[in-house]
Amino acid sequence: MIPEQFIYRIPPMSDLLKYILWPNLGTATYDNPKVLALLGVAIGLITISFIVRIWRKRLSNSITKKLSRSWASAALWFGISALVLTVSRAEGISYVSMRLWWMVWALILAIYVVFQVKTFRTRHYKKIVTEIVDDPLKKYLPKKKRR
């Protein structure tokens, strides 16, 4: 017989939907560790967007430059949207601070990252410079015999 404390009960689907879609989450303060972590992620993404923009200007490989064209703007928009969602949660704005929007944000971010990695792997290549030696004597030298 299994003790009652070790039995995990799956909550009904309505409780899960209430958890995800509940519009009034209560106000979380700015000194809450979760809010601070989300603010750090948002500000980090905005900072990364400027770093990527500077990095792209210094690139010499045109293929890498072309493939990384949307990275800076995507990081900026993901950072701004995370900042809006975090501030709305801390300020208690009802429907903007739902957990559903964080799930949508994370899903879109994951799809974007997977698509960019796949595109980068399939389309990235590096031009290898080969030296072609033009030897005028080569046409006069004896060649291998064919069998």
Coordinates of N, CA, C and O in Angstrom, one line a residue:
M1 N 0.8 -1.2 0.0 CA 0.0 0.0 0.0 C 0.9 1.2 0.0 O 1.8 1.4 0.8
I2 N 0.6 2.2 -0.9 CA 1.4 3.4 -1.0 C 0.8 4.5 -0.1 O -0.4 4.7 -0.1
P3 N 1.6 5.1 0.7 CA 1.1 6.2 1.6 C 0.5 7.3 0.8 O 0.9 7.6 -0.4
E4 N -0.4 8.0 1.3 CA -1.2 9.1 0.7 C -0.3 10.2 0.2 O -0.6 10.9 -0.8
Q5 N 0.7 10.5 1.0 CA 1.6 11.6 0.6 C 2.4 11.4 -0.6 O 3.0 12.4 -1.2
F6 N 2.6 10.2 -1.1 CA 3.4 9.9 -2.2 C 2.5 9.8 -3.5 O 3.1 9.6 -4.6
I7 N 1.3 9.9 -3.4 CA 0.4 9.8 -4.6 C 0.2 11.2 -5.2 O -0.2 12.1 -4.5
Y8 N 0.6 11.3 -6.4 CA 0.5 12.5 -7.1 C -0.9 12.6 -7.8 O -1.2 11.7 -8.6
R9 N -1.6 13.6 -7.5 CA -2.9 13.7 -8.2 C -2.8 14.8 -9.3 O -2.3 15.9 -9.0
I10 N -3.2 14.5 -10.4 CA -3.2 15.4 -11.5 C -4.4 16.3 -11.4 O -5.5 15.9 -11.2
P11 N -4.2 17.6 -11.4 CA -5.3 18.6 -11.2 C -6.2 18.5 -12.5 O -5.7 18.2 -13.6
P12 N -7.4 18.8 -12.3 CA -8.3 18.9 -13.5 C -7.9 19.9 -14.5 O -7.2 20.9 -14.1
M13 N -8.3 19.7 -15.7 CA -7.9 20.6 -16.8 C -8.4 22.1 -16.5 O -7.7 23.0 -16.9
S14 N -9.5 22.2 -15.9 CA -10.0 23.5 -15.6 C -9.1 24.3 -14.7 O -8.9 25.5 -14.8
D15 N -8.5 23.6 -13.7 CA -7.5 24.3 -12.8 C -6.3 24.8 -13.6 O -5.8 25.9 -13.3
L16 N -5.8 24.0 -14.5 CA -4.7 24.3 -15.4 C -5.0 25.6 -16.2 O -4.2 26.5 -16.4
L17 N -6.2 25.5 -16.8 CA -6.6 26.7 -17.7 C -6.7 27.9 -16.8 O -6.4 29.0 -17.3
K18 N -7.3 27.8 -15.6 CA -7.4 29.0 -14.8 C -6.0 29.5 -14.4 O -5.8 30.7 -14.4
Y19 N -5.1 28.6 -14.2 CA -3.7 29.0 -13.9 C -3.1 29.8 -15.0 O -2.4 30.8 -14.8
I20 N -3.3 29.3 -16.2 CA -2.7 30.0 -17.4 C -3.4 31.3 -17.8 O -2.8 32.3 -18.1
L21 N -4.7 31.2 -17.8 CA -5.5 32.4 -18.3 C -6.0 33.3 -17.2 O -6.7 34.3 -17.6
W22 N -5.7 33.2 -16.0 CA -6.2 34.0 -14.9 C -5.7 35.5 -15.2 O -4.5 35.7 -15.2
P23 N -6.6 36.4 -15.4 CA -6.2 37.8 -15.8 C -5.6 38.6 -14.6 O -4.8 39.5 -14.8
N24 N -6.1 38.4 -13.4 CA -5.6 39.2 -12.3 C -4.7 38.4 -11.4 O -5.1 37.6 -10.5
L25 N -3.4 38.5 -11.6 CA -2.4 37.6 -10.9 C -2.0 38.2 -9.5 O -1.4 37.5 -8.8
G26 N -2.5 39.4 -9.3 CA -2.0 40.0 -8.0 C -0.7 40.7 -8.4 O 0.0 40.4 -9.3
T27 N -0.4 41.7 -7.7 CA 0.8 42.5 -8.0 C 2.0 41.9 -7.4 O 2.1 41.6 -6.2
A28 N 3.0 41.7 -8.2 CA 4.3 41.3 -7.7 C 5.2 42.6 -7.6 O 5.1 43.4 -8.5
T29 N 5.9 42.7 -6.6 CA 6.7 43.9 -6.4 C 8.0 43.8 -7.2 O 8.4 42.7 -7.7
Y30 N 8.7 45.0 -7.4 CA 9.9 45.0 -8.1 C 11.1 44.3 -7.4 O 12.1 44.1 -8.0
D31 N 10.9 44.1 -6.1 CA 12.0 43.4 -5.4 C 11.8 41.9 -5.3 O 12.6 41.2 -4.6
N32 N 10.8 41.4 -6.0 CA 10.6 40.0 -6.1 C 11.7 39.4 -7.0 O 12.0 39.9 -8.0
P33 N 12.3 38.3 -6.6 CA 13.4 37.7 -7.4 C 13.0 37.3 -8.8 O 13.8 37.4 -9.7
K34 N 11.7 36.8 -8.9 CA 11.3 36.4 -10.3 C 11.2 37.6 -11.2 O 11.6 37.6 -12.4
V35 N 10.7 38.7 -10.7 CA 10.5 40.0 -11.4 C 11.9 40.5 -11.8 O 12.2 40.9 -12.9
L36 N 12.8 40.5 -10.8 CA 14.2 40.9 -11.1 C 14.9 40.1 -12.1 O 15.6 40.6 -13.0
A37 N 14.7 38.8 -12.1 CA 15.3 37.9 -13.1 C 14.7 38.2 -14.5 O 15.5 38.2 -15.5
L38 N 13.4 38.4 -14.6 CA 12.8 38.7 -15.9 C 13.2 40.0 -16.4 O 13.4 40.2 -17.6
L39 N 13.4 41.0 -15.5 CA 13.9 42.3 -15.9 C 15.3 42.2 -16.4 O 15.7 42.8 -17.4
G40 N 16.1 41.3 -15.7 CA 17.5 41.1 -16.2 C 17.5 40.4 -17.6 O 18.4 40.8 -18.4
V41 N 16.6 39.5 -17.8 CA 16.6 38.8 -19.1 C 16.2 39.8 -20.2 O 16.8 39.9 -21.3
A42 N 15.2 40.7 -19.9 CA 14.8 41.7 -20.9 C 15.9 42.7 -21.2 O 16.1 43.0 -22.4
I43 N 16.5 43.2 -20.2 CA 17.6 44.2 -20.4 C 18.8 43.5 -21.0 O 19.5 44.1 -21.9
G44 N 19.0 42.2 -20.7 CA 20.1 41.5 -21.4 C 19.8 41.3 -22.9 O 20.8 41.4 -23.7
L45 N 18.6 41.0 -23.2 CA 18.3 40.9 -24.7 C 18.4 42.2 -25.4 O 18.9 42.2 -26.5
I46 N 18.1 43.3 -24.8 CA 18.2 44.6 -25.4 C 19.7 44.9 -25.6 O 20.1 45.4 -26.6
T47 N 20.5 44.6 -24.6 CA 21.9 44.8 -24.6 C 22.6 44.0 -25.7 O 23.4 44.4 -26.5
I48 N 22.2 42.7 -25.8 CA 22.7 41.8 -26.8 C 22.4 42.3 -28.2 O 23.2 42.2 -29.1
S49 N 21.2 43.0 -28.4 CA 20.9 43.5 -29.7 C 21.9 44.5 -30.2 O 22.3 44.5 -31.3
F50 N 22.3 45.4 -29.2 CA 23.3 46.4 -29.6 C 24.7 45.8 -29.8 O 25.4 46.2 -30.7
I51 N 25.0 44.8 -29.1 CA 26.3 44.1 -29.2 C 26.4 43.4 -30.6 O 27.4 43.4 -31.3
V52 N 25.3 42.7 -31.0 CA 25.2 42.0 -32.2 C 25.3 43.0 -33.4 O 26.0 42.7 -34.4
R53 N 24.7 44.2 -33.2 CA 24.8 45.2 -34.3 C 26.2 45.7 -34.5 O 26.6 45.8 -35.7
I54 N 26.9 45.9 -33.4 CA 28.3 46.3 -33.6 C 29.2 45.2 -34.1 O 30.0 45.4 -35.0
W55 N 28.9 43.9 -33.7 CA 29.7 42.8 -34.2 C 29.5 42.6 -35.7 O 30.4 42.3 -36.4
R56 N 28.2 42.8 -36.2 CA 28.0 42.6 -37.6 C 28.7 43.6 -38.4 O 29.1 43.3 -39.6
K57 N 28.9 44.8 -37.9 CA 29.6 45.9 -38.7 C 31.1 45.5 -38.9 O 31.7 45.9 -39.9
R58 N 31.6 44.7 -38.0 CA 33.0 44.4 -38.0 C 33.3 43.1 -38.8 O 34.4 42.7 -39.0
L59 N 32.2 42.4 -39.2 CA 32.4 41.1 -39.9 C 33.0 41.3 -41.3 O 32.6 42.3 -42.0
S60 N 33.8 40.4 -41.7 CA 34.3 40.4 -43.1 C 33.7 39.4 -44.0 O 33.7 39.5 -45.2
N61 N 33.2 38.3 -43.4 CA 32.5 37.3 -44.1 C 31.1 37.7 -44.5 O 30.2 37.9 -43.7
S62 N 30.9 37.8 -45.8 CA 29.6 38.3 -46.3 C 28.4 37.4 -46.0 O 27.3 37.8 -45.8
I63 N 28.7 36.1 -46.0 CA 27.7 35.1 -45.8 C 27.2 35.1 -44.4 O 26.0 35.1 -44.1
T64 N 28.1 35.2 -43.4 CA 27.7 35.3 -42.0 C 27.0 36.6 -41.8 O 26.0 36.7 -41.0
K65 N 27.4 37.7 -42.4 CA 26.8 39.0 -42.3 C 25.3 38.9 -42.8 O 24.4 39.4 -42.2
K66 N 25.1 38.2 -43.9 CA 23.8 38.1 -44.5 C 22.9 37.2 -43.6 O 21.7 37.6 -43.4
L67 N 23.4 36.1 -43.1 CA 22.6 35.2 -42.3 C 22.3 35.8 -40.9 O 21.3 35.4 -40.3
S68 N 23.1 36.7 -40.4 CA 22.8 37.3 -39.1 C 22.1 38.6 -39.1 O 22.1 39.4 -38.2
R69 N 21.5 38.9 -40.3 CA 20.9 40.2 -40.5 C 19.8 40.5 -39.5 O 19.6 41.6 -39.0
S70 N 19.0 39.5 -39.2 CA 17.8 39.8 -38.3 C 18.0 39.6 -36.8 O 17.1 39.8 -36.0
W71 N 19.2 39.1 -36.4 CA 19.5 38.8 -35.1 C 19.3 40.0 -34.1 O 18.8 39.9 -33.0
A72 N 19.9 41.1 -34.5 CA 19.8 42.3 -33.6 C 18.4 42.8 -33.4 O 18.0 43.1 -32.3
S73 N 17.7 42.9 -34.5 CA 16.3 43.4 -34.4 C 15.4 42.4 -33.6 O 14.5 42.8 -32.8
A74 N 15.6 41.1 -33.8 CA 14.8 40.1 -33.1 C 15.1 40.2 -31.6 O 14.2 40.1 -30.8
A75 N 16.4 40.3 -31.2 CA 16.8 40.4 -29.8 C 16.2 41.7 -29.2 O 15.7 41.6 -28.1
L76 N 16.2 42.8 -29.9 CA 15.6 44.0 -29.4 C 14.1 43.8 -29.2 O 13.6 44.2 -28.1
W77 N 13.4 43.3 -30.1 CA 12.0 43.1 -30.0 C 11.6 42.1 -28.9 O 10.6 42.3 -28.2
F78 N 12.3 41.0 -28.8 CA 12.1 40.1 -27.7 C 12.4 40.7 -26.4 O 11.7 40.5 -25.4
G79 N 13.4 41.5 -26.3 CA 13.7 42.2 -25.0 C 12.7 43.2 -24.7 O 12.3 43.3 -23.5
I80 N 12.2 44.0 -25.6 CA 11.2 45.0 -25.4 C 9.9 44.3 -24.9 O 9.2 44.8 -24.0
S81 N 9.5 43.3 -25.6 CA 8.2 42.6 -25.3 C 8.3 41.9 -23.9 O 7.4 42.0 -23.1
A82 N 9.5 41.4 -23.5 CA 9.7 40.8 -22.2 C 9.6 41.9 -21.1 O 9.1 41.7 -20.1
L83 N 10.2 43.1 -21.5 CA 10.1 44.2 -20.5 C 8.7 44.7 -20.3 O 8.3 44.9 -19.2
V84 N 7.9 44.7 -21.4 CA 6.5 45.1 -21.2 C 5.7 44.1 -20.4 O 4.9 44.5 -19.5
L85 N 6.0 42.8 -20.7 CA 5.3 41.8 -19.9 C 5.7 41.8 -18.4 O 4.8 41.6 -17.5
T86 N 6.9 42.1 -18.2 CA 7.4 42.1 -16.8 C 6.8 43.3 -16.0 O 6.4 43.2 -14.9
V87 N 6.9 44.5 -16.7 CA 6.4 45.7 -16.0 C 4.9 45.6 -15.8 O 4.4 46.0 -14.8
S88 N 4.2 45.0 -16.8 CA 2.7 44.9 -16.6 C 2.4 43.9 -15.5 O 1.4 44.1 -14.8
R89 N 3.2 42.9 -15.2 CA 3.0 42.0 -14.1 C 3.3 42.8 -12.8 O 2.5 42.6 -11.8
A90 N 4.3 43.6 -12.8 CA 4.7 44.3 -11.5 C 3.7 45.4 -11.2 O 3.4 45.7 -10.1
E91 N 3.1 46.0 -12.3 CA 2.2 47.1 -12.1 C 0.7 46.6 -11.9 O -0.2 47.4 -11.6
G92 N 0.5 45.3 -12.2 CA -0.8 44.7 -12.0 C -1.8 45.0 -13.1 O -3.0 45.1 -12.9
I93 N -1.3 45.2 -14.4 CA -2.2 45.3 -15.5 C -2.7 44.0 -15.9 O -2.0 43.0 -16.2
S94 N -4.0 43.8 -15.8 CA -4.7 42.5 -15.8 C -4.4 41.6 -17.0 O -3.7 40.6 -16.8
Y95 N -4.9 41.9 -18.1 CA -4.8 41.0 -19.2 C -3.5 40.9 -19.9 O -3.2 39.9 -20.6
V96 N -2.7 41.9 -19.7 CA -1.3 41.8 -20.3 C -0.4 41.0 -19.5 O 0.6 40.4 -20.0
S97 N -0.7 40.8 -18.2 CA 0.2 40.1 -17.3 C -0.2 38.6 -17.2 O 0.3 37.9 -16.3
M98 N -1.0 38.1 -18.1 CA -1.4 36.7 -18.0 C -0.2 35.8 -18.3 O 0.7 36.2 -19.1
R99 N -0.2 34.6 -17.7 CA 0.9 33.7 -18.0 C 0.9 33.2 -19.4 O 1.9 32.7 -19.9
L100 N -0.3 33.2 -20.0 CA -0.4 32.8 -21.4 C 0.6 33.6 -22.3 O 1.2 33.0 -23.2
W101 N 0.7 34.9 -22.1 CA 1.6 35.7 -23.0 C 3.0 35.3 -22.8 O 3.8 35.4 -23.8
W102 N 3.4 34.9 -21.6 CA 4.8 34.4 -21.4 C 5.0 33.1 -22.2 O 6.1 32.9 -22.7
M103 N 4.0 32.3 -22.2 CA 4.1 31.0 -22.9 C 4.2 31.3 -24.4 O 5.0 30.6 -25.1
V104 N 3.4 32.2 -24.9 CA 3.5 32.5 -26.3 C 4.8 33.2 -26.7 O 5.4 32.8 -27.7
W105 N 5.3 34.0 -25.8 CA 6.6 34.7 -26.0 C 7.7 33.6 -26.1 O 8.6 33.6 -26.9
A106 N 7.7 32.7 -25.1 CA 8.7 31.6 -25.1 C 8.6 30.7 -26.3 O 9.6 30.3 -26.9
L107 N 7.4 30.4 -26.7 CA 7.2 29.5 -27.9 C 7.8 30.2 -29.2 O 8.5 29.6 -30.0
I108 N 7.4 31.5 -29.3 CA 7.9 32.2 -30.5 C 9.4 32.3 -30.5 O 10.1 32.2 -31.5
L109 N 10.0 32.6 -29.3 CA 11.5 32.7 -29.2 C 12.1 31.3 -29.5 O 13.1 31.3 -30.3
A110 N 11.5 30.2 -29.1 CA 12.1 28.9 -29.4 C 12.0 28.6 -30.8 O 13.0 28.1 -31.4
I111 N 10.9 28.9 -31.5 CA 10.7 28.7 -32.9 C 11.8 29.5 -33.7 O 12.4 29.0 -34.6
Y112 N 11.9 30.8 -33.3 CA 12.9 31.6 -34.0 C 14.3 31.1 -33.9 O 15.0 31.1 -34.9
V113 N 14.7 30.7 -32.7 CA 16.1 30.2 -32.5 C 16.3 28.9 -33.2 O 17.3 28.8 -33.9
V114 N 15.4 28.0 -33.2 CA 15.5 26.7 -34.0 C 15.6 27.0 -35.5 O 16.5 26.4 -36.2
F115 N 14.8 27.9 -36.0 CA 14.8 28.2 -37.4 C 16.1 28.9 -37.8 O 16.7 28.6 -38.8
Q116 N 16.6 29.8 -36.9 CA 17.9 30.5 -37.2 C 19.1 29.5 -37.2 O 20.0 29.6 -38.0
V117 N 19.1 28.6 -36.2 CA 20.2 27.6 -36.2 C 20.1 26.7 -37.4 O 21.2 26.4 -38.0
K118 N 18.9 26.2 -37.8 CA 18.8 25.4 -38.9 C 19.2 26.1 -40.2 O 20.0 25.5 -41.0
T119 N 18.8 27.3 -40.4 CA 19.2 28.1 -41.5 C 20.7 28.4 -41.6 O 21.3 28.3 -42.6
F120 N 21.3 28.7 -40.4 CA 22.7 29.0 -40.4 C 23.5 27.7 -40.7 O 24.5 27.8 -41.5
R121 N 23.1 26.6 -40.2 CA 23.8 25.3 -40.5 C 23.7 24.9 -42.0 O 24.7 24.4 -42.6
T122 N 22.6 25.2 -42.6 CA 22.4 24.7 -44.0 C 23.0 25.7 -45.0 O 23.5 25.3 -46.1
R123 N 23.0 27.0 -44.7 CA 23.4 28.0 -45.7 C 24.8 28.6 -45.5 O 25.3 29.3 -46.3
H124 N 25.4 28.4 -44.3 CA 26.7 29.0 -44.0 C 27.8 28.2 -44.7 O 27.9 27.0 -44.6
Y125 N 28.7 28.9 -45.3 CA 29.9 28.3 -45.9 C 31.0 29.4 -45.9 O 30.7 30.6 -45.8
K126 N 32.2 28.9 -46.0 CA 33.3 29.8 -46.0 C 34.1 29.7 -47.3 O 34.3 28.5 -47.8
K127 N 34.4 30.7 -48.0 CA 35.1 30.7 -49.2 C 36.6 30.4 -48.9 O 37.2 31.0 -48.1
I128 N 37.1 29.3 -49.5 CA 38.4 28.9 -49.4 C 39.2 29.4 -50.6 O 38.9 29.1 -51.7
V129 N 40.2 30.2 -50.3 CA 41.0 30.8 -51.3 C 42.1 29.7 -51.8 O 42.8 29.2 -51.0
T130 N 42.1 29.4 -53.0 CA 43.0 28.5 -53.6 C 43.9 29.2 -54.6 O 43.5 30.1 -55.3
E131 N 45.2 28.8 -54.5 CA 46.1 29.4 -55.4 C 46.2 28.6 -56.7 O 46.4 27.4 -56.7
I132 N 46.1 29.3 -57.8 CA 46.2 28.6 -59.1 C 47.5 29.1 -59.7 O 47.8 30.2 -59.9
V133 N 48.4 28.1 -59.8 CA 49.7 28.4 -60.4 C 49.7 28.2 -61.9 O 49.3 27.1 -62.4
D134 N 50.0 29.2 -62.6 CA 50.0 29.2 -64.0 C 51.4 29.0 -64.5 O 52.2 30.0 -64.6
D135 N 51.8 27.8 -64.7 CA 53.2 27.5 -65.1 C 53.2 27.3 -66.6 O 52.6 26.3 -67.2
P136 N 53.9 28.2 -67.4 CA 53.9 28.1 -68.8 C 54.7 26.8 -69.3 O 54.5 26.3 -70.4
L137 N 55.6 26.3 -68.5 CA 56.4 25.1 -68.9 C 55.6 23.8 -68.8 O 55.9 22.8 -69.4
K138 N 54.5 23.8 -68.1 CA 53.7 22.6 -67.9 C 53.2 22.0 -69.2 O 53.2 20.8 -69.3
K139 N 52.8 22.8 -70.1 CA 52.3 22.2 -71.3 C 53.4 21.5 -72.2 O 53.1 20.7 -73.1
Y140 N 54.6 21.9 -72.0 CA 55.7 21.3 -72.7 C 56.4 20.1 -72.0 O 57.1 19.4 -72.6
L141 N 56.1 19.9 -70.8 CA 56.7 18.8 -70.0 C 56.0 17.5 -70.3 O 54.8 17.5 -70.7
P142 N 56.6 16.4 -70.2 CA 56.0 15.1 -70.5 C 54.9 14.8 -69.5 O 55.0 15.1 -68.4
K143 N 53.8 14.2 -70.0 CA 52.7 13.8 -69.1 C 52.7 12.3 -68.9 O 53.4 11.6 -69.5
K144 N 51.9 11.9 -67.9 CA 51.8 10.5 -67.6 C 51.1 9.7 -68.8 O 50.2 10.3 -69.5
K145 N 51.6 8.5 -69.0 CA 51.1 7.7 -70.1 C 49.8 7.1 -69.6 O 49.6 6.7 -68.5
R146 N 48.9 7.1 -70.6 CA 47.6 6.4 -70.3 C 47.7 4.9 -70.5 O 48.4 4.5 -71.4
R147 N 47.0 4.1 -69.7 CA 47.1 2.7 -69.9 C 45.8 2.2 -70.5 O 44.8 2.6 -70.5

